[in-house]
PDB file of C-alpha atoms in Angstrom:
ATOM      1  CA  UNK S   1     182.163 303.186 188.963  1.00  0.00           C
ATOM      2  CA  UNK S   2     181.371 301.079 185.937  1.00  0.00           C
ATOM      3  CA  UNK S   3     183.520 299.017 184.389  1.00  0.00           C
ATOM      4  CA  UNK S   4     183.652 301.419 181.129  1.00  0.00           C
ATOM      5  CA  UNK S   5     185.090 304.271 183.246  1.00  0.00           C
ATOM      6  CA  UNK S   6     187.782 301.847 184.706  1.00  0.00           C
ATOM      7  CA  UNK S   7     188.662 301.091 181.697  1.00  0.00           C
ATOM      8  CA  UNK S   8     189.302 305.190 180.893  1.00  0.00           C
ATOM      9  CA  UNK S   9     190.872 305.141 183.844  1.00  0.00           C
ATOM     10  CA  UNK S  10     193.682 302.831 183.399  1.00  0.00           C
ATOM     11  CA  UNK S  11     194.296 304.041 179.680  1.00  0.00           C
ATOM     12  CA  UNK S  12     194.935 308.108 181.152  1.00  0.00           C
ATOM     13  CA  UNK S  13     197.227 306.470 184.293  1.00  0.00           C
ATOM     14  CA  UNK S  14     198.973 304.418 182.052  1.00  0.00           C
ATOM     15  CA  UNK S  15     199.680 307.627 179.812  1.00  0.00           C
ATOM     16  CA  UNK S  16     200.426 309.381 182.154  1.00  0.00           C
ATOM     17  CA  UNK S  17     203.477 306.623 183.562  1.00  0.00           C
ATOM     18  CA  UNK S  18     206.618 306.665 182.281  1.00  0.00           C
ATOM     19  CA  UNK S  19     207.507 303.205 179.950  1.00  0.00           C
ATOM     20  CA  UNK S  20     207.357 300.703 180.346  1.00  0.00           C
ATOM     21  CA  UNK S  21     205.604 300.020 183.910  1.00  0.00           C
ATOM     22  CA  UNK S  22     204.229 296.985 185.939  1.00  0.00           C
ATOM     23  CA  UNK S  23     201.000 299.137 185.868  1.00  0.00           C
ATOM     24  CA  UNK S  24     198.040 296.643 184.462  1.00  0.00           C
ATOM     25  CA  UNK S  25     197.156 297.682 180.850  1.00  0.00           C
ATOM     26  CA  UNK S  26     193.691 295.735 180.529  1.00  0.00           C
ATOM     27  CA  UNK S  27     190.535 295.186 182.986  1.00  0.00           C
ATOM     28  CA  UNK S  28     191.542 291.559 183.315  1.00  0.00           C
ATOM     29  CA  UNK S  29     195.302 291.642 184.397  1.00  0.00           C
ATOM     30  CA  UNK S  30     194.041 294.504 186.664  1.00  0.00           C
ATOM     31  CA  UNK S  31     191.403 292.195 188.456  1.00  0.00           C
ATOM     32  CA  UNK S  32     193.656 289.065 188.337  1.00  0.00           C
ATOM     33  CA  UNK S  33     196.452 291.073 190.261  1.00  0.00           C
ATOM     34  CA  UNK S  34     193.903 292.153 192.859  1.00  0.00           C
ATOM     35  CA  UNK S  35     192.700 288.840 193.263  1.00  0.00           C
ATOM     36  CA  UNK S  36     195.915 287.943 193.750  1.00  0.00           C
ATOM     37  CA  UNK S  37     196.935 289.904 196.857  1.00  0.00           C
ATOM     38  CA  UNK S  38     193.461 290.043 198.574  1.00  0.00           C
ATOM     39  CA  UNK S  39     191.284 287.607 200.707  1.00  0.00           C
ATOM     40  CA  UNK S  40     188.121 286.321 198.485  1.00  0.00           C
ATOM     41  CA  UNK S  41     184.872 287.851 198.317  1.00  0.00           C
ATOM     42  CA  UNK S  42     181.738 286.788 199.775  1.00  0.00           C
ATOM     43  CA  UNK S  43     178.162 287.813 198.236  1.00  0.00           C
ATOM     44  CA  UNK S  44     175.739 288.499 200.536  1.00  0.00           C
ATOM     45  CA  UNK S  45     172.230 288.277 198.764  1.00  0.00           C
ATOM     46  CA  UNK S  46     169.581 290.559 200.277  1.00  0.00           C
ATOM     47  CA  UNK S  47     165.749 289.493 200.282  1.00  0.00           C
ATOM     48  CA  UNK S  48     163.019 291.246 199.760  1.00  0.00           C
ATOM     49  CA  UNK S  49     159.290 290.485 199.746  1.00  0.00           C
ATOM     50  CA  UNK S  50     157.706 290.033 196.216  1.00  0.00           C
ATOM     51  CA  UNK S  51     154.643 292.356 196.802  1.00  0.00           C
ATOM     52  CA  UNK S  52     155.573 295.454 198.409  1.00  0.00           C
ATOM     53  CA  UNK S  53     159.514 295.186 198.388  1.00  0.00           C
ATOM     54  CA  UNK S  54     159.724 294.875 201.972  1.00  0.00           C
ATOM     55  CA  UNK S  55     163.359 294.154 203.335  1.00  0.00           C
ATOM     56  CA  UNK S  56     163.962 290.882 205.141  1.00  0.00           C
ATOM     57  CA  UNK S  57     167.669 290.475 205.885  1.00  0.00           C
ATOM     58  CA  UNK S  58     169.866 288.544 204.073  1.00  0.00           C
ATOM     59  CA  UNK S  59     168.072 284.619 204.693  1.00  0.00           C
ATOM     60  CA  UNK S  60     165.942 283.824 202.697  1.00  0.00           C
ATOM     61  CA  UNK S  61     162.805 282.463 204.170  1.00  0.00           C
ATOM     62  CA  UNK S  62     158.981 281.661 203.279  1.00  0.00           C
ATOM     63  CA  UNK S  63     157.955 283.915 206.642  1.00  0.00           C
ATOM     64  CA  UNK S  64     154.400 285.895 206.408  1.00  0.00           C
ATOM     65  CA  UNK S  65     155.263 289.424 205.158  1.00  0.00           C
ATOM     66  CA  UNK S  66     154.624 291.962 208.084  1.00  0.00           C
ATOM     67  CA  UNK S  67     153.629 294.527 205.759  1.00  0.00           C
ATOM     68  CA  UNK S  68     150.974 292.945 203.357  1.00  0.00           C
ATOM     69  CA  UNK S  69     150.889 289.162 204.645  1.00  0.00           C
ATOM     70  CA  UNK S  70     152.055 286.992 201.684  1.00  0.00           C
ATOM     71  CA  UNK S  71     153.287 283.830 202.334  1.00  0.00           C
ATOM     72  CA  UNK S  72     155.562 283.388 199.545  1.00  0.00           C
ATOM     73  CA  UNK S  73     159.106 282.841 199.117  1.00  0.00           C
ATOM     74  CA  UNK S  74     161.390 286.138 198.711  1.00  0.00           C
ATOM     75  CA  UNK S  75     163.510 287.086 196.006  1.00  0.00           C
ATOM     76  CA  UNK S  76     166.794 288.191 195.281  1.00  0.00           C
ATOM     77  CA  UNK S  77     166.476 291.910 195.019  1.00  0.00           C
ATOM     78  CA  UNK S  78     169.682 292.457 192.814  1.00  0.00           C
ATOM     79  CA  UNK S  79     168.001 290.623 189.731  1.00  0.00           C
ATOM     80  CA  UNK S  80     164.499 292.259 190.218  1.00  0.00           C
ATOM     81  CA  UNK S  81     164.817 295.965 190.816  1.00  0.00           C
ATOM     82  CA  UNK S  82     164.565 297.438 187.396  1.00  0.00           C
ATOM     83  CA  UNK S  83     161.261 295.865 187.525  1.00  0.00           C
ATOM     84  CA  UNK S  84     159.239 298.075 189.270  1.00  0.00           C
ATOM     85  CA  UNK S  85     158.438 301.816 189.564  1.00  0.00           C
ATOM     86  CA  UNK S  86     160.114 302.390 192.782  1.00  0.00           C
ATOM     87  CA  UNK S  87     162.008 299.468 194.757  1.00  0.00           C
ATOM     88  CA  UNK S  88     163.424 300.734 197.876  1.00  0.00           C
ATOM     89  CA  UNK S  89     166.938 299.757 198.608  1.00  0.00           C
ATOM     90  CA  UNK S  90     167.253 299.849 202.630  1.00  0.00           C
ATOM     91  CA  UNK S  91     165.208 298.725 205.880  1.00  0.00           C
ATOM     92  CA  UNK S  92     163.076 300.642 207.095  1.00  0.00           C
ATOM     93  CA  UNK S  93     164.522 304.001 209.190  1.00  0.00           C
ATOM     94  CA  UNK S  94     163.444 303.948 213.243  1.00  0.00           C
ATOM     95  CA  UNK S  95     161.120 306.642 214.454  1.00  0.00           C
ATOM     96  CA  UNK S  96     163.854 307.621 216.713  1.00  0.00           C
ATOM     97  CA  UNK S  97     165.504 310.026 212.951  1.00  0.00           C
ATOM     98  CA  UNK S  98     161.923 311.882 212.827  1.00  0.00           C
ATOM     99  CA  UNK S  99     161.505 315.110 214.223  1.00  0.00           C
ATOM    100  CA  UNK S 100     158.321 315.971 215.725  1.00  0.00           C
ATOM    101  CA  UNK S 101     157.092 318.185 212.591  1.00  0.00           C
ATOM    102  CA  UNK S 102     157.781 315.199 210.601  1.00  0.00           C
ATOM    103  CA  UNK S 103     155.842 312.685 212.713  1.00  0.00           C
ATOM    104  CA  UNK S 104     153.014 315.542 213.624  1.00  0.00           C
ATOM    105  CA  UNK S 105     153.004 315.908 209.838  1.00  0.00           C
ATOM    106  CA  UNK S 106     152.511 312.340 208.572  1.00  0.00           C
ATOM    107  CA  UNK S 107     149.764 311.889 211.572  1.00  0.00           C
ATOM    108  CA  UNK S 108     147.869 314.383 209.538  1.00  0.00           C
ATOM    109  CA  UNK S 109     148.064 313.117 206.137  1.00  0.00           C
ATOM    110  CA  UNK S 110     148.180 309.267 206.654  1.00  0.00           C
ATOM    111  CA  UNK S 111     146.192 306.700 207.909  1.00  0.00           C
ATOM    112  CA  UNK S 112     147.382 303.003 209.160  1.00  0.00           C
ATOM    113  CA  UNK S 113     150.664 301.980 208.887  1.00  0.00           C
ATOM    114  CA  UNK S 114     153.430 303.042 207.167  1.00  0.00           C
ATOM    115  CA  UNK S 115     157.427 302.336 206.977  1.00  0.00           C
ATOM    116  CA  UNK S 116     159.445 305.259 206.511  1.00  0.00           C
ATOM    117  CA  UNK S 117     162.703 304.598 203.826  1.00  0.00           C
ATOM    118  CA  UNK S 118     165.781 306.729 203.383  1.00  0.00           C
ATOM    119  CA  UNK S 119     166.493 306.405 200.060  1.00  0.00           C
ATOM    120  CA  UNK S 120     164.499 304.865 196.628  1.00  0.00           C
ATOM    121  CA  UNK S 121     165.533 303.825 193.051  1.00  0.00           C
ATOM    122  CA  UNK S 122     162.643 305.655 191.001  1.00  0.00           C
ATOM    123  CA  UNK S 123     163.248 304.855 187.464  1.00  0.00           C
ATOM    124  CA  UNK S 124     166.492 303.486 187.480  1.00  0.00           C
ATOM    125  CA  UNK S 125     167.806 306.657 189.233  1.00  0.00           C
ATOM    126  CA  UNK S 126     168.580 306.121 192.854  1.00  0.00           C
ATOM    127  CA  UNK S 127     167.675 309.228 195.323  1.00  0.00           C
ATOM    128  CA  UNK S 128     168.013 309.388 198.850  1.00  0.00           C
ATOM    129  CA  UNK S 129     166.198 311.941 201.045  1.00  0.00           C
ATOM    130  CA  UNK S 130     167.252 314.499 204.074  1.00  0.00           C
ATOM    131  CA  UNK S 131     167.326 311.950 206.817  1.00  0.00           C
ATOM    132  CA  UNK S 132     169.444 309.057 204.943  1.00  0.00           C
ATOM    133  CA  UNK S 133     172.767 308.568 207.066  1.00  0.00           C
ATOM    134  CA  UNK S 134     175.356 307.508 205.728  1.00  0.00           C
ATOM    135  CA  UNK S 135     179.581 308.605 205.595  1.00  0.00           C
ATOM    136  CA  UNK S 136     179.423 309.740 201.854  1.00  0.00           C
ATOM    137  CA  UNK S 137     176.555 312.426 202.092  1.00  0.00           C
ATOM    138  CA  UNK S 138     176.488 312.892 198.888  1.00  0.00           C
ATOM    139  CA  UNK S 139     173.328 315.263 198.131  1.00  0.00           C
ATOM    140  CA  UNK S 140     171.244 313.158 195.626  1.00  0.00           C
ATOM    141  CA  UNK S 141     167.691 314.773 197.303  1.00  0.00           C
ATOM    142  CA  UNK S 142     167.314 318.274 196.227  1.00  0.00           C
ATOM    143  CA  UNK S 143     164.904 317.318 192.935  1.00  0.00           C
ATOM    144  CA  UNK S 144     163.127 318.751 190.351  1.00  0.00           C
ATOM    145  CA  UNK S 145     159.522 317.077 190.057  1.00  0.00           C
ATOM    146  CA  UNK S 146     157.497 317.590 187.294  1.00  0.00           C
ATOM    147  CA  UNK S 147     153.467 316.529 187.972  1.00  0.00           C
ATOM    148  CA  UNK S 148     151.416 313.751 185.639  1.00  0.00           C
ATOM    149  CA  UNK S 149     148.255 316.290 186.110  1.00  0.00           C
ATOM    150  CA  UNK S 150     149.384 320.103 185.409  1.00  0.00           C
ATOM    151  CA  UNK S 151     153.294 319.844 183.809  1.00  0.00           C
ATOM    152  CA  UNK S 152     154.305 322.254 186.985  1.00  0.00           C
ATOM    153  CA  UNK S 153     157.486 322.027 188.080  1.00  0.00           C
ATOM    154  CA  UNK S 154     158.600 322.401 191.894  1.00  0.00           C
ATOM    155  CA  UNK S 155     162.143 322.664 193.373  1.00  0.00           C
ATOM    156  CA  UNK S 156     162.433 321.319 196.977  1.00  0.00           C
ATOM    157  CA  UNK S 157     164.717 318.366 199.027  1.00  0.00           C
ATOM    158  CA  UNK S 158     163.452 315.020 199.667  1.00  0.00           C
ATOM    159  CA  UNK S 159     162.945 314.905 203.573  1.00  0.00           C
ATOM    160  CA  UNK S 160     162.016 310.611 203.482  1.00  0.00           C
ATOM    161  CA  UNK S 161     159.692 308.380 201.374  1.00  0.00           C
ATOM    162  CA  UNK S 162     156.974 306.739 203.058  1.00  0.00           C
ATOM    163  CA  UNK S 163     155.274 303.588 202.232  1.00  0.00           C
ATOM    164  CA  UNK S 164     151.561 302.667 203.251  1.00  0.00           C
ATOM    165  CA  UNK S 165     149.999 299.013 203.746  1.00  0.00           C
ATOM    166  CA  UNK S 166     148.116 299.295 200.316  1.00  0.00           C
ATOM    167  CA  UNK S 167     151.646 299.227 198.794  1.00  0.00           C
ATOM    168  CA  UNK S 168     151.472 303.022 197.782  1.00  0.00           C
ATOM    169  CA  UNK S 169     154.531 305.043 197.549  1.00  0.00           C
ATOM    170  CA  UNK S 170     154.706 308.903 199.122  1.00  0.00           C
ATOM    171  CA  UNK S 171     156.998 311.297 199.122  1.00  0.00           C
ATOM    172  CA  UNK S 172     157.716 313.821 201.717  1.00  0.00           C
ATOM    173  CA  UNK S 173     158.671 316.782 200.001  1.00  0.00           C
ATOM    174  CA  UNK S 174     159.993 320.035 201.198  1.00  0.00           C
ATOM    175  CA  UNK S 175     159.077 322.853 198.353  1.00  0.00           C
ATOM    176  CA  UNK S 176     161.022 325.581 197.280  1.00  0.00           C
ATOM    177  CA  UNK S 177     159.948 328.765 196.564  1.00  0.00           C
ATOM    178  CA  UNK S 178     161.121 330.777 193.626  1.00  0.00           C
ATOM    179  CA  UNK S 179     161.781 334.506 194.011  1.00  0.00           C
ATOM    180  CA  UNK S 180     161.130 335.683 190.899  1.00  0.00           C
ATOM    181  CA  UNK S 181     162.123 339.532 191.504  1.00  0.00           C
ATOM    182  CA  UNK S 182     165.519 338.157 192.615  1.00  0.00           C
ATOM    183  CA  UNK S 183     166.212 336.661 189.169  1.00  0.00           C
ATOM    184  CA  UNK S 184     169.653 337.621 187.305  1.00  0.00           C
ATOM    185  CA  UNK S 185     169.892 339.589 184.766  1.00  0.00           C
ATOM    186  CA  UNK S 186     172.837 340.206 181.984  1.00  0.00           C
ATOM    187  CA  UNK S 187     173.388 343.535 181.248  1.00  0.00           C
ATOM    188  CA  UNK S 188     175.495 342.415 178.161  1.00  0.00           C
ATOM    189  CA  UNK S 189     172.822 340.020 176.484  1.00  0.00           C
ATOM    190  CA  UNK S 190     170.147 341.768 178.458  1.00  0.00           C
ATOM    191  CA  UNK S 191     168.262 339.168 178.905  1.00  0.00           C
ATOM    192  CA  UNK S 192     167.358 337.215 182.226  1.00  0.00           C
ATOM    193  CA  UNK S 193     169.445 334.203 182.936  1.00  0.00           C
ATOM    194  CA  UNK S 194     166.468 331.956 183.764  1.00  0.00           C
ATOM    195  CA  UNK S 195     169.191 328.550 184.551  1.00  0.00           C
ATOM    196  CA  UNK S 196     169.498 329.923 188.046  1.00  0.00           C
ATOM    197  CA  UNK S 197     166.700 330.609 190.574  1.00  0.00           C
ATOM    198  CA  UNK S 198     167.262 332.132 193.281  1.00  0.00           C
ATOM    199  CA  UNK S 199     164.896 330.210 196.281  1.00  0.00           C
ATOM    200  CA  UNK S 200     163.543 330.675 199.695  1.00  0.00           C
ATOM    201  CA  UNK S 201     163.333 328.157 201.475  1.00  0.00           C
ATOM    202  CA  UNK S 202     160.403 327.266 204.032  1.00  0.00           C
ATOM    203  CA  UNK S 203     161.561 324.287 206.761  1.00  0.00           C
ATOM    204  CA  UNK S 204     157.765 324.533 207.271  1.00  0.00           C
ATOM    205  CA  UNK S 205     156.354 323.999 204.340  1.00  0.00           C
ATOM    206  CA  UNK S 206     155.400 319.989 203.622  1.00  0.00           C
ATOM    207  CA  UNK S 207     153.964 318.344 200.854  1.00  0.00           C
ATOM    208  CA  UNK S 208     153.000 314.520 200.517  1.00  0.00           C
ATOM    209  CA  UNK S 209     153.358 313.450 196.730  1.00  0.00           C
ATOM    210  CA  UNK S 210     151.916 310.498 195.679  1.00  0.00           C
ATOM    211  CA  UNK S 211     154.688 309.038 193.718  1.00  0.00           C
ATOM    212  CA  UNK S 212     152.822 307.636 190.428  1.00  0.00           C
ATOM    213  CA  UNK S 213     151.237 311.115 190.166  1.00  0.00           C
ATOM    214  CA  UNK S 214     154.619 312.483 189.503  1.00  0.00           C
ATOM    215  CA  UNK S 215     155.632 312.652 185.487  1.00  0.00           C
ATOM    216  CA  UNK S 216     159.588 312.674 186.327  1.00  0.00           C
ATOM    217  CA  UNK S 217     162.059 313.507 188.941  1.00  0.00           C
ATOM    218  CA  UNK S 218     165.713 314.943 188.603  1.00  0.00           C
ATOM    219  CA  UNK S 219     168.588 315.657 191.000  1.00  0.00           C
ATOM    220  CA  UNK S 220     169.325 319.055 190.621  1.00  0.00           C
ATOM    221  CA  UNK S 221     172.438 321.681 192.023  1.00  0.00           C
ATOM    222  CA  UNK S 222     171.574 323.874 194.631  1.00  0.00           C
ATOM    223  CA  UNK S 223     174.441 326.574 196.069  1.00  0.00           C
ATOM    224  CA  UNK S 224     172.908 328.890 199.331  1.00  0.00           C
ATOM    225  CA  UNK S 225     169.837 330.304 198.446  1.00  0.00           C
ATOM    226  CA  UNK S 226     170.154 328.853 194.477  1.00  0.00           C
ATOM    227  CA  UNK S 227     169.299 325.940 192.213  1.00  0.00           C
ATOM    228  CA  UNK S 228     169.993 325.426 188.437  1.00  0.00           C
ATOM    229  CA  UNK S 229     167.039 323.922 186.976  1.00  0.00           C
ATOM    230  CA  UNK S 230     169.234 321.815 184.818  1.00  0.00           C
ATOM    231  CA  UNK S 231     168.682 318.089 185.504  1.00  0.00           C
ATOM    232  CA  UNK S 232     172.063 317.242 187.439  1.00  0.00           C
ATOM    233  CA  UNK S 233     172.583 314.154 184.930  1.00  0.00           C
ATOM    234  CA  UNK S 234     175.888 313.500 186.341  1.00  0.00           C
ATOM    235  CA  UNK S 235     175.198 312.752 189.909  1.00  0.00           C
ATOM    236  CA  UNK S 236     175.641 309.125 191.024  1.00  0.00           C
ATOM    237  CA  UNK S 237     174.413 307.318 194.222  1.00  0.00           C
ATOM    238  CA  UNK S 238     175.035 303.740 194.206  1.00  0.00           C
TER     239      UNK S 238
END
């Protein structure tokens, strides 16, 4: 929540109280009064290596990078990741959350090492993918992509992102397919309503997407067996 919408929300509670009230009227008197009656915080800084954004825990340290071998001290990832294209945000996932399809299909289509992520900020957006765990499973990887080459657009879910030792960004994609005959149409405008595609979905079907060949990506809605193809603007993942 930013502080913007905190602000909102204090102005519609404090309407909404009858007068007068102890409630805090202003950002500040609200923070000083929480400050007040709780223990203080404690910043943890995370580090991350300055090539290929490689975690390394929260000490910083001047350690060879495992992944592409400089010898450099890390940086503070909070003030650097609306640097770059892609930055991703946790460690690396264990093998252990693959499936055999997934490992069987990254055998086939990769070679040398790779780490395997959960979730990615691409362009200031922040997406996660099928096999991020975590308590709020918020669905922030069914996308929209839209290629750099041919301007097609695909519907599918994010099943990981994978990144190889020449610092190269993939991701795992699982397309949709769009029944076309299955399409709605209004009898009263008669005229199709094109928002809503109805899909079929193939756990099968893999594609690995190189992820500077991709124009843009959006989180869209997707019900059972149907997506808007509206760009879900309103989704946030923090």
């Amino acid at each position: 929540m930013t502080k913007s919408n905190l602000q909102d929300m204090l102005i519609v509670i404090n309407d909404m109280l009858p007068q007068p009230n102890l409630m805090p009227k202003t950002l500040y008197s609200l923070f000083f009064y929480v400050k007040s009656i709780t223990s203080p915080c404690i910043i943890i800084k995370h580090f991350y290596c300055k090539k290929c954004i490689l975690y390394k825990g929260i000490i910083d340290t001047s350690e060879v990078c495992k992944l592409c071998l400089l010898n450099e001290n890390l940086f503070f990832f909070e003030h650097k990741k609306k640097t770059v294209f892609a930055d991703c945000l946790n460690t690396n996932i264990s093998d252990s959350l693959l499936t055999e399809q997934d490992k069987n299909f990254l055998h086939q289509n990769l070679i040398g090492d790779y780490l395997i992520y959960g979730r990615a900020i691409i362009k200031d957006k922040t997406f996660t993918s099928e096999i991020y765990c975590r308590n709020n499973k918020t669905n922030s990887y069914t996308v929209q992509l839209i290629s750099n080459s041919s301007d097609s657009v695909m519907y599918g879910t994010i099943r990981f992102f994978v990144r190889v030792a020449n610092n190269i960004m993939y991701i795992v994609f699982r397309k949709f397919e769009i029944i076309h005959i299955k399409i709605f149409y209004h009898q009263a405008l008669r005229k199709q309503v094109k928002h809503i595609l109805p899909i079929e979905i193939n756990i099968n079907q893999y594609i690995l997407l190189n992820l500077m060949n991709i124009k843009s990506i959006n989180k869209v809605i997707k019900v059972g067996d149907y997506v808007c193809n509206t760009p879900n603007l309103l989704n946030k993942v923090t």
